[in-house]
PDB file of C-alpha atoms in Angstrom:
ATOM      1  CA  MET P   1       0.000   0.000   0.000  1.00 45.00           C
ATOM      2  CA  SER P   2       2.828   2.403   0.887  1.00 41.00           C
ATOM      3  CA  ILE P   3       4.329   1.733  -2.541  1.00 43.00           C
ATOM      4  CA  PHE P   4       1.138   2.902  -4.276  1.00 40.00           C
ATOM      5  CA  VAL P   5       0.920   5.955  -2.032  1.00 40.00           C
ATOM      6  CA  GLY P   6       4.547   6.769  -2.788  1.00 47.00           C
ATOM      7  CA  ASN P   7       3.987   6.408  -6.525  1.00 47.00           C
ATOM      8  CA  GLY P   8       0.899   8.615  -6.320  1.00 49.00           C
ATOM      9  CA  GLN P   9       2.781  11.296  -4.419  1.00 51.00           C
ATOM     10  CA  SER P  10       5.671  11.113  -6.896  1.00 51.00           C
ATOM     11  CA  THR P  11       3.292  11.420  -9.863  1.00 51.00           C
ATOM     12  CA  GLN P  12       1.519  14.368  -8.249  1.00 55.00           C
ATOM     13  CA  LYS P  13       4.868  16.036  -7.521  1.00 53.00           C
ATOM     14  CA  ASN P  14       6.015  15.554 -11.141  1.00 53.00           C
ATOM     15  CA  ARG P  15       2.767  17.042 -12.418  1.00 56.00           C
ATOM     16  CA  GLY P  16       3.209  19.998 -10.079  1.00 56.00           C
ATOM     17  CA  ILE P  17       6.745  20.588 -11.372  1.00 56.00           C
ATOM     18  CA  ALA P  18       5.551  20.305 -14.994  1.00 53.00           C
ATOM     19  CA  HIS P  19       2.759  22.848 -14.377  1.00 59.00           C
ATOM     20  CA  LEU P  20       5.239  25.191 -12.665  1.00 55.00           C
ATOM     21  CA  LYS P  21       7.616  24.996 -15.631  1.00 53.00           C
ATOM     22  CA  ALA P  22       4.759  25.658 -18.060  1.00 56.00           C
ATOM     23  CA  ASN P  23       3.632  28.681 -16.014  1.00 61.00           C
ATOM     24  CA  ILE P  24       7.159  30.108 -15.953  1.00 53.00           C
ATOM     25  CA  ILE P  25       7.533  29.686 -19.732  1.00 54.00           C
ATOM     26  CA  VAL P  26       4.151  31.322 -20.412  1.00 54.00           C
ATOM     27  CA  ARG P  27       4.986  34.246 -18.085  1.00 55.00           C
ATOM     28  CA  ILE P  28       8.326  34.819 -19.825  1.00 49.00           C
ATOM     29  CA  ILE P  29       6.604  34.761 -23.219  1.00 51.00           C
ATOM     30  CA  MET P  30       3.951  37.223 -22.031  1.00 53.00           C
ATOM     31  CA  VAL P  31       6.558  39.643 -20.630  1.00 48.00           C
ATOM     32  CA  ILE P  32       8.535  39.579 -23.884  1.00 45.00           C
ATOM     33  CA  MET P  33       5.344  39.926 -25.896  1.00 46.00           C
ATOM     34  CA  PHE P  34       4.019  42.946 -24.002  1.00 47.00           C
ATOM     35  CA  ASP P  35       7.435  44.619 -24.112  1.00 46.00           C
ATOM     36  CA  GLY P  36       7.312  44.089 -27.865  1.00 44.00           C
ATOM     37  CA  LEU P  37       3.883  45.726 -28.078  1.00 43.00           C
ATOM     38  CA  PHE P  38       5.179  48.887 -26.442  1.00 41.00           C
ATOM     39  CA  LEU P  39       8.319  48.923 -28.578  1.00 42.00           C
ATOM     40  CA  TYR P  40       6.760  48.145 -31.934  1.00 39.00           C
ATOM     41  CA  GLY P  41       3.299  49.666 -31.397  1.00 39.00           C
ATOM     42  CA  ILE P  42       1.191  50.011 -34.510  1.00 37.00           C
ATOM     43  CA  GLU P  43       3.249  48.964 -37.532  1.00 44.00           C
ATOM     44  CA  GLU P  44       3.909  45.478 -38.898  1.00 52.00           C
ATOM     45  CA  THR P  45       7.696  45.504 -38.765  1.00 53.00           C
ATOM     46  CA  LEU P  46      10.512  43.063 -38.139  1.00 59.00           C
ATOM     47  CA  GLY P  47      10.060  43.403 -34.394  1.00 70.00           C
ATOM     48  CA  ILE P  48       9.760  41.071 -31.452  1.00 81.00           C
ATOM     49  CA  HIS P  49       6.311  39.907 -32.595  1.00 79.00           C
ATOM     50  CA  VAL P  50       7.628  38.641 -35.939  1.00 85.00           C
ATOM     51  CA  ILE P  51      10.627  36.985 -34.285  1.00 86.00           C
ATOM     52  CA  LEU P  52       8.420  35.289 -31.674  1.00 87.00           C
ATOM     53  CA  SER P  53       5.880  34.206 -34.261  1.00 89.00           C
ATOM     54  CA  ASN P  54       8.534  32.547 -36.417  1.00 92.00           C
ATOM     55  CA  LEU P  55       9.996  30.881 -33.321  1.00 93.00           C
ATOM     56  CA  PHE P  56       6.590  29.543 -32.263  1.00 93.00           C
ATOM     57  CA  TRP P  57       5.546  28.144 -35.631  1.00 96.00           C
ATOM     58  CA  TRP P  58       8.847  26.580 -36.684  1.00 96.00           C
ATOM     59  CA  THR P  59       9.321  25.058 -33.223  1.00 96.00           C
ATOM     60  CA  SER P  60       5.757  23.723 -33.436  1.00 96.00           C
ATOM     61  CA  LEU P  61       6.612  22.131 -36.776  1.00 97.00           C
ATOM     62  CA  LEU P  62       9.586  20.348 -35.190  1.00 97.00           C
ATOM     63  CA  LEU P  63       7.332  19.153 -32.354  1.00 97.00           C
ATOM     64  CA  VAL P  64       4.826  17.758 -34.873  1.00 97.00           C
ATOM     65  CA  ILE P  65       7.654  15.890 -36.627  1.00 96.00           C
ATOM     66  CA  THR P  66       8.858  14.497 -33.283  1.00 96.00           C
ATOM     67  CA  ALA P  67       5.324  13.526 -32.218  1.00 95.00           C
ATOM     68  CA  TYR P  68       4.813  11.751 -35.551  1.00 95.00           C
ATOM     69  CA  LYS P  69       7.360   9.123 -34.457  1.00 92.00           C
ATOM     70  CA  TYR P  70       4.891   8.060 -31.744  1.00 92.00           C
ATOM     71  CA  ARG P  71       1.792   8.201 -33.971  1.00 90.00           C
ATOM     72  CA  ARG P  72       0.970   4.532 -33.272  1.00 90.00           C
ATOM     73  CA  ASN P  73      -0.112   5.587 -29.787  1.00 89.00           C
ATOM     74  CA  TRP P  74      -2.843   7.849 -31.190  1.00 91.00           C
ATOM     75  CA  ASN P  75      -5.338   6.034 -33.377  1.00 88.00           C
ATOM     76  CA  VAL P  76      -6.305   8.840 -35.759  1.00 92.00           C
ATOM     77  CA  GLY P  77      -4.745   7.592 -39.006  1.00 90.00           C
ATOM     78  CA  GLU P  78      -2.080   9.145 -41.234  1.00 92.00           C
ATOM     79  CA  MET P  79      -3.900  12.045 -42.906  1.00 95.00           C
ATOM     80  CA  PRO P  80      -4.426  14.191 -39.771  1.00 96.00           C
ATOM     81  CA  TRP P  81      -0.666  14.090 -39.204  1.00 96.00           C
ATOM     82  CA  LYS P  82      -0.026  15.241 -42.762  1.00 96.00           C
ATOM     83  CA  TYR P  83      -2.533  18.051 -42.337  1.00 98.00           C
ATOM     84  CA  LEU P  84      -0.950  19.130 -39.044  1.00 97.00           C
ATOM     85  CA  PHE P  85       2.496  19.115 -40.640  1.00 98.00           C
ATOM     86  CA  LEU P  86       1.243  21.289 -43.512  1.00 98.00           C
ATOM     87  CA  THR P  87      -0.589  23.584 -41.078  1.00 98.00           C
ATOM     88  CA  PHE P  88       2.585  24.556 -39.262  1.00 98.00           C
ATOM     89  CA  LEU P  89       4.767  24.490 -42.377  1.00 98.00           C
ATOM     90  CA  PHE P  90       2.448  26.844 -44.260  1.00 98.00           C
ATOM     91  CA  PHE P  91       2.061  29.250 -41.365  1.00 97.00           C
ATOM     92  CA  GLY P  92       5.812  29.228 -40.763  1.00 96.00           C
ATOM     93  CA  ILE P  93       6.354  30.196 -44.414  1.00 96.00           C
ATOM     94  CA  ARG P  94       3.677  32.871 -44.029  1.00 96.00           C
ATOM     95  CA  GLU P  95       5.567  34.380 -41.110  1.00 93.00           C
ATOM     96  CA  LEU P  96       8.878  34.289 -42.992  1.00 92.00           C
ATOM     97  CA  GLY P  97       7.140  36.496 -45.549  1.00 89.00           C
ATOM     98  CA  HIS P  98       7.437  39.386 -43.083  1.00 85.00           C
ATOM     99  CA  LEU P  99      11.095  39.599 -44.108  1.00 84.00           C
ATOM    100  CA  PHE P 100      10.141  40.754 -47.608  1.00 83.00           C
ATOM    101  CA  LYS P 101       7.818  43.623 -48.419  1.00 83.00           C
ATOM    102  CA  SER P 102       5.979  43.782 -51.725  1.00 89.00           C
ATOM    103  CA  PRO P 103       2.279  43.506 -52.657  1.00 92.00           C
ATOM    104  CA  VAL P 104       2.836  40.312 -54.679  1.00 93.00           C
ATOM    105  CA  LEU P 105       4.813  38.594 -51.911  1.00 94.00           C
ATOM    106  CA  ASP P 106       2.218  39.699 -49.373  1.00 94.00           C
ATOM    107  CA  SER P 107      -0.472  38.058 -51.524  1.00 96.00           C
ATOM    108  CA  ILE P 108       1.564  34.837 -51.591  1.00 96.00           C
ATOM    109  CA  ARG P 109       2.002  35.102 -47.825  1.00 96.00           C
ATOM    110  CA  TYR P 110      -1.765  35.327 -47.373  1.00 97.00           C
ATOM    111  CA  ILE P 111      -2.209  32.253 -49.598  1.00 98.00           C
ATOM    112  CA  PHE P 112       0.040  30.262 -47.258  1.00 98.00           C
ATOM    113  CA  GLY P 113      -2.052  31.570 -44.350  1.00 98.00           C
ATOM    114  CA  ILE P 114      -5.218  30.385 -46.108  1.00 98.00           C
ATOM    115  CA  GLY P 115      -3.651  26.967 -46.677  1.00 98.00           C
ATOM    116  CA  SER P 116      -2.696  26.746 -43.008  1.00 98.00           C
ATOM    117  CA  ALA P 117      -6.296  27.476 -41.971  1.00 98.00           C
ATOM    118  CA  ILE P 118      -7.685  24.855 -44.352  1.00 98.00           C
ATOM    119  CA  PHE P 119      -5.254  22.146 -43.224  1.00 98.00           C
ATOM    120  CA  LEU P 120      -5.760  22.823 -39.499  1.00 98.00           C
ATOM    121  CA  THR P 121      -9.538  22.720 -39.906  1.00 98.00           C
ATOM    122  CA  SER P 122      -9.275  19.521 -41.967  1.00 97.00           C
ATOM    123  CA  ALA P 123      -6.993  17.845 -39.405  1.00 97.00           C
ATOM    124  CA  LEU P 124      -9.430  18.485 -36.565  1.00 97.00           C
ATOM    125  CA  ILE P 125     -12.416  17.411 -38.693  1.00 97.00           C
ATOM    126  CA  LEU P 126     -10.744  14.072 -39.493  1.00 96.00           C
ATOM    127  CA  ILE P 127      -9.810  13.540 -35.845  1.00 96.00           C
ATOM    128  CA  TYR P 128     -13.392  14.424 -34.877  1.00 96.00           C
ATOM    129  CA  MET P 129     -14.808  11.945 -37.392  1.00 94.00           C
ATOM    130  CA  LYS P 130     -12.459   9.204 -36.208  1.00 93.00           C
ATOM    131  CA  LEU P 131     -12.605   9.633 -32.426  1.00 92.00           C
ATOM    132  CA  TYR P 132     -16.031  11.197 -31.857  1.00 93.00           C
ATOM    133  CA  LYS P 133     -18.198   9.923 -34.717  1.00 90.00           C
ATOM    134  CA  ARG P 134     -16.302   6.617 -35.049  1.00 89.00           C
ATOM    135  CA  LYS P 135     -16.308   6.977 -38.825  1.00 88.00           C
ATOM    136  CA  ILE P 136     -13.493   6.531 -41.336  1.00 84.00           C
ATOM    137  CA  THR P 137     -13.150   9.104 -44.111  1.00 82.00           C
ATOM    138  CA  SER P 138     -12.630   7.699 -47.603  1.00 83.00           C
ATOM    139  CA  LYS P 139      -9.301   8.323 -49.310  1.00 81.00           C
ATOM    140  CA  PRO P 140     -10.739  10.513 -52.131  1.00 84.00           C
ATOM    141  CA  MET P 141     -12.305  12.775 -49.472  1.00 87.00           C
ATOM    142  CA  SER P 142      -8.858  13.279 -47.954  1.00 89.00           C
ATOM    143  CA  PHE P 143      -7.718  15.166 -51.051  1.00 92.00           C
ATOM    144  CA  ILE P 144     -10.481  17.790 -50.878  1.00 95.00           C
ATOM    145  CA  PRO P 145      -8.394  20.174 -48.690  1.00 96.00           C
ATOM    146  CA  PHE P 146      -5.569  20.056 -51.253  1.00 97.00           C
ATOM    147  CA  ILE P 147      -8.029  20.997 -54.008  1.00 96.00           C
ATOM    148  CA  PHE P 148      -9.294  23.947 -51.946  1.00 96.00           C
ATOM    149  CA  VAL P 149      -5.746  25.125 -51.271  1.00 97.00           C
ATOM    150  CA  LEU P 150      -4.808  24.939 -54.972  1.00 97.00           C
ATOM    151  CA  VAL P 151      -7.703  27.232 -55.917  1.00 97.00           C
ATOM    152  CA  PHE P 152      -6.026  30.287 -54.393  1.00 98.00           C
ATOM    153  CA  PRO P 153      -2.663  30.220 -56.249  1.00 98.00           C
ATOM    154  CA  ILE P 154      -4.626  29.732 -59.485  1.00 98.00           C
ATOM    155  CA  LEU P 155      -6.798  32.729 -58.571  1.00 97.00           C
ATOM    156  CA  LEU P 156      -3.680  34.807 -57.845  1.00 97.00           C
ATOM    157  CA  ILE P 157      -2.157  33.954 -61.232  1.00 97.00           C
ATOM    158  CA  TYR P 158      -5.436  34.770 -62.996  1.00 97.00           C
ATOM    159  CA  LEU P 159      -5.829  38.141 -61.268  1.00 96.00           C
ATOM    160  CA  TYR P 160      -2.181  39.059 -61.818  1.00 95.00           C
ATOM    161  CA  PHE P 161      -2.216  38.366 -65.564  1.00 96.00           C
ATOM    162  CA  SER P 162      -5.636  39.974 -65.980  1.00 95.00           C
ATOM    163  CA  GLY P 163      -3.956  43.307 -65.289  1.00 92.00           C
ATOM    164  CA  MET P 164      -5.367  43.986 -61.832  1.00 94.00           C
ATOM    165  CA  LYS P 165      -3.229  46.229 -59.618  1.00 95.00           C
ATOM    166  CA  THR P 166      -0.986  44.303 -57.236  1.00 94.00           C
ATOM    167  CA  GLU P 167      -2.187  46.370 -54.267  1.00 95.00           C
ATOM    168  CA  THR P 168      -5.794  45.429 -55.059  1.00 96.00           C
ATOM    169  CA  ILE P 169      -4.833  41.748 -55.346  1.00 96.00           C
ATOM    170  CA  LYS P 170      -3.090  41.985 -51.988  1.00 95.00           C
ATOM    171  CA  ASN P 171      -6.233  43.426 -50.361  1.00 94.00           C
ATOM    172  CA  ILE P 172      -8.377  40.668 -51.901  1.00 96.00           C
ATOM    173  CA  PHE P 173      -6.196  37.909 -50.459  1.00 97.00           C
ATOM    174  CA  PHE P 174      -5.915  39.727 -47.127  1.00 95.00           C
ATOM    175  CA  ASN P 175      -9.711  39.646 -46.844  1.00 95.00           C
ATOM    176  CA  LEU P 176      -9.905  36.057 -48.098  1.00 97.00           C
ATOM    177  CA  GLU P 177      -7.444  34.945 -45.424  1.00 97.00           C
ATOM    178  CA  ASN P 178      -9.518  36.725 -42.776  1.00 96.00           C
ATOM    179  CA  ILE P 179     -12.714  34.993 -43.924  1.00 96.00           C
ATOM    180  CA  ILE P 180     -11.144  31.518 -44.237  1.00 98.00           C
ATOM    181  CA  TRP P 181      -9.573  31.709 -40.789  1.00 98.00           C
ATOM    182  CA  MET P 182     -12.829  32.873 -39.180  1.00 98.00           C
ATOM    183  CA  ILE P 183     -14.814  30.066 -40.821  1.00 98.00           C
ATOM    184  CA  GLY P 184     -12.146  27.431 -40.173  1.00 98.00           C
ATOM    185  CA  GLY P 185     -11.592  28.667 -36.626  1.00 98.00           C
ATOM    186  CA  SER P 186     -15.314  28.422 -35.873  1.00 98.00           C
ATOM    187  CA  ILE P 187     -15.382  24.819 -37.118  1.00 98.00           C
ATOM    188  CA  THR P 188     -12.274  24.030 -35.061  1.00 98.00           C
ATOM    189  CA  VAL P 189     -13.837  25.489 -31.905  1.00 98.00           C
ATOM    190  CA  TYR P 190     -16.797  23.127 -32.373  1.00 98.00           C
ATOM    191  CA  THR P 191     -14.771  19.988 -33.195  1.00 97.00           C
ATOM    192  CA  THR P 192     -12.296  20.515 -30.346  1.00 97.00           C
ATOM    193  CA  TYR P 193     -15.165  21.094 -27.909  1.00 96.00           C
ATOM    194  CA  ARG P 194     -16.787  17.814 -28.956  1.00 96.00           C
ATOM    195  CA  LEU P 195     -13.479  15.958 -28.843  1.00 96.00           C
ATOM    196  CA  GLY P 196     -12.751  17.362 -25.394  1.00 94.00           C
ATOM    197  CA  THR P 197     -16.000  15.911 -24.040  1.00 92.00           C
ATOM    198  CA  LYS P 198     -14.948  12.411 -25.143  1.00 89.00           C
ATOM    199  CA  SER P 199     -11.271  12.638 -24.130  1.00 89.00           C
ATOM    200  CA  THR P 200      -9.357  11.840 -20.953  1.00 86.00           C
ATOM    201  CA  GLY P 201      -6.030  12.861 -19.450  1.00 84.00           C
ATOM    202  CA  ASP P 202      -3.748  15.158 -21.407  1.00 86.00           C
ATOM    203  CA  PHE P 203      -5.780  14.686 -24.588  1.00 91.00           C
ATOM    204  CA  VAL P 204      -8.253  17.125 -23.014  1.00 93.00           C
ATOM    205  CA  HIS P 205      -5.451  19.702 -22.755  1.00 94.00           C
ATOM    206  CA  VAL P 206      -4.402  19.111 -26.365  1.00 95.00           C
ATOM    207  CA  PHE P 207      -7.883  19.872 -27.677  1.00 96.00           C
ATOM    208  CA  MET P 208      -8.349  22.702 -25.188  1.00 96.00           C
ATOM    209  CA  PHE P 209      -5.269  24.563 -26.435  1.00 97.00           C
ATOM    210  CA  PHE P 210      -6.199  23.912 -30.067  1.00 97.00           C
ATOM    211  CA  GLN P 211      -9.562  25.468 -29.211  1.00 97.00           C
ATOM    212  CA  PHE P 212      -7.900  28.481 -27.570  1.00 97.00           C
ATOM    213  CA  ALA P 213      -5.691  28.858 -30.656  1.00 97.00           C
ATOM    214  CA  ALA P 214      -8.766  28.844 -32.903  1.00 98.00           C
ATOM    215  CA  ILE P 215     -10.521  31.445 -30.734  1.00 98.00           C
ATOM    216  CA  PHE P 216      -7.536  33.804 -30.847  1.00 97.00           C
ATOM    217  CA  ALA P 217      -7.244  33.253 -34.610  1.00 97.00           C
ATOM    218  CA  ILE P 218     -10.912  34.236 -35.019  1.00 98.00           C
ATOM    219  CA  LEU P 219     -10.412  37.376 -32.898  1.00 96.00           C
ATOM    220  CA  TRP P 220      -7.226  38.279 -34.779  1.00 95.00           C
ATOM    221  CA  LYS P 221      -8.914  38.018 -38.161  1.00 95.00           C
ATOM    222  CA  PHE P 222     -12.183  39.588 -36.997  1.00 94.00           C
ATOM    223  CA  LEU P 223     -10.261  42.667 -35.880  1.00 92.00           C
ATOM    224  CA  GLY P 224      -8.595  42.710 -39.297  1.00 89.00           C
ATOM    225  CA  VAL P 225     -11.991  42.722 -41.016  1.00 90.00           C
ATOM    226  CA  ILE P 226     -13.286  45.519 -38.777  1.00 89.00           C
ATOM    227  CA  GLY P 227     -10.148  47.514 -39.504  1.00 82.00           C
ATOM    228  CA  THR P 228     -10.722  47.351 -43.258  1.00 82.00           C
ATOM    229  CA  ILE P 229     -14.453  48.122 -43.113  1.00 82.00           C
ATOM    230  CA  SER P 230     -14.890  51.068 -40.787  1.00 74.00           C
ATOM    231  CA  CYS P 231     -12.913  51.271 -37.565  1.00 76.00           C
ATOM    232  CA  PRO P 232      -9.093  51.165 -37.803  1.00 76.00           C
ATOM    233  CA  ILE P 233      -7.755  48.801 -35.141  1.00 78.00           C
ATOM    234  CA  PRO P 234      -4.266  49.506 -33.712  1.00 80.00           C
ATOM    235  CA  TYR P 235      -1.911  46.879 -35.077  1.00 78.00           C
ATOM    236  CA  SER P 236      -0.633  46.187 -31.550  1.00 81.00           C
ATOM    237  CA  ILE P 237      -4.029  44.705 -30.589  1.00 87.00           C
ATOM    238  CA  ARG P 238      -4.133  42.394 -33.617  1.00 87.00           C
ATOM    239  CA  GLU P 239      -0.479  41.588 -32.954  1.00 86.00           C
ATOM    240  CA  LEU P 240      -1.413  40.510 -29.429  1.00 90.00           C
ATOM    241  CA  MET P 241      -4.177  38.198 -30.715  1.00 93.00           C
ATOM    242  CA  GLU P 242      -1.852  36.646 -33.309  1.00 92.00           C
ATOM    243  CA  THR P 243       0.869  36.076 -30.718  1.00 92.00           C
ATOM    244  CA  LEU P 244      -1.586  34.416 -28.319  1.00 94.00           C
ATOM    245  CA  PHE P 245      -2.710  32.270 -31.253  1.00 96.00           C
ATOM    246  CA  GLY P 246       0.887  31.128 -31.737  1.00 95.00           C
ATOM    247  CA  VAL P 247       1.387  30.542 -27.996  1.00 95.00           C
ATOM    248  CA  CYS P 248      -1.665  28.261 -27.788  1.00 96.00           C
ATOM    249  CA  ALA P 249      -0.658  26.429 -30.970  1.00 96.00           C
ATOM    250  CA  ILE P 250       2.827  25.592 -29.710  1.00 96.00           C
ATOM    251  CA  ILE P 251       1.485  24.532 -26.292  1.00 96.00           C
ATOM    252  CA  SER P 252      -1.038  22.183 -27.928  1.00 97.00           C
ATOM    253  CA  VAL P 253       1.581  20.314 -29.971  1.00 97.00           C
ATOM    254  CA  TYR P 254       4.043  20.366 -27.060  1.00 96.00           C
ATOM    255  CA  VAL P 255       1.479  18.640 -24.816  1.00 96.00           C
ATOM    256  CA  LEU P 256       0.646  16.182 -27.620  1.00 96.00           C
ATOM    257  CA  GLU P 257       4.296  15.292 -28.260  1.00 95.00           C
ATOM    258  CA  LYS P 258       5.079  14.941 -24.561  1.00 93.00           C
ATOM    259  CA  MET P 259       2.022  12.749 -23.934  1.00 92.00           C
ATOM    260  CA  LEU P 260       2.667  10.417 -26.886  1.00 93.00           C
ATOM    261  CA  ARG P 261       6.330  10.101 -25.909  1.00 91.00           C
ATOM    262  CA  LYS P 262       5.316   9.178 -22.362  1.00 89.00           C
ATOM    263  CA  LEU P 263       2.829   6.587 -23.651  1.00 86.00           C
ATOM    264  CA  SER P 264       5.537   5.109 -25.860  1.00 83.00           C
ATOM    265  CA  ARG P 265       7.849   4.667 -22.861  1.00 82.00           C
ATOM    266  CA  HIS P 266       5.120   2.963 -20.830  1.00 77.00           C
ATOM    267  CA  ILE P 267       4.218   0.596 -23.682  1.00 76.00           C
ATOM    268  CA  SER P 268       7.828  -0.383 -24.362  1.00 65.00           C
TER     269      SER P 268
END
């Protein structure tokens, strides 16, 4: 009996240490982020926000790759992993686009943002269908997100060679990215909520942080839409929403990778 009590106390202590570490990391990120807001205020520049965003998304991509090694411990199939990989890859490329300033490159950057939204939404839909609905999606259906993503580069090429001004094209894709993220984020909020009700342990935290990420993405893009319609929103506020989006995204894949790695050790 004392052995079980000792193990329970040890497990509880380890969890407490893990939560403390997570809190310290989040506090450090928040301090850096708010300092960046005061320093880089209202313009989209190569400031602390851009540096942090690139760090979050490329680190998240590495975590997805690492977690993929333990995919056998999460019975969701192969396609959700591919979608998650493309989600973080596309958004990482989008954030690298901050290094170059031109209307055409900005349009391409928004296309990668659109692709990221489509793949994240698709990943959570497939996981929802598999774990919540207990249904398997057919292979042809798995290619629908790729078809949607391909529509936007084709549209860009068409608009560019039709003689439309590059600044106008940029504004079109800016608004399209806002709309796609708001729609995709809304779907993700629903699927992660449903998945959370059927999950146990750290899987609840994985879906919870994906849900938080989707909520911040919706707010970020909603503020962008408002800013273009009537009421200019200070960039620092949208910057805050985008950074919180990245924070929640990296936490979600960190928890997923850590949990699957732990399961792998227990199984072996």
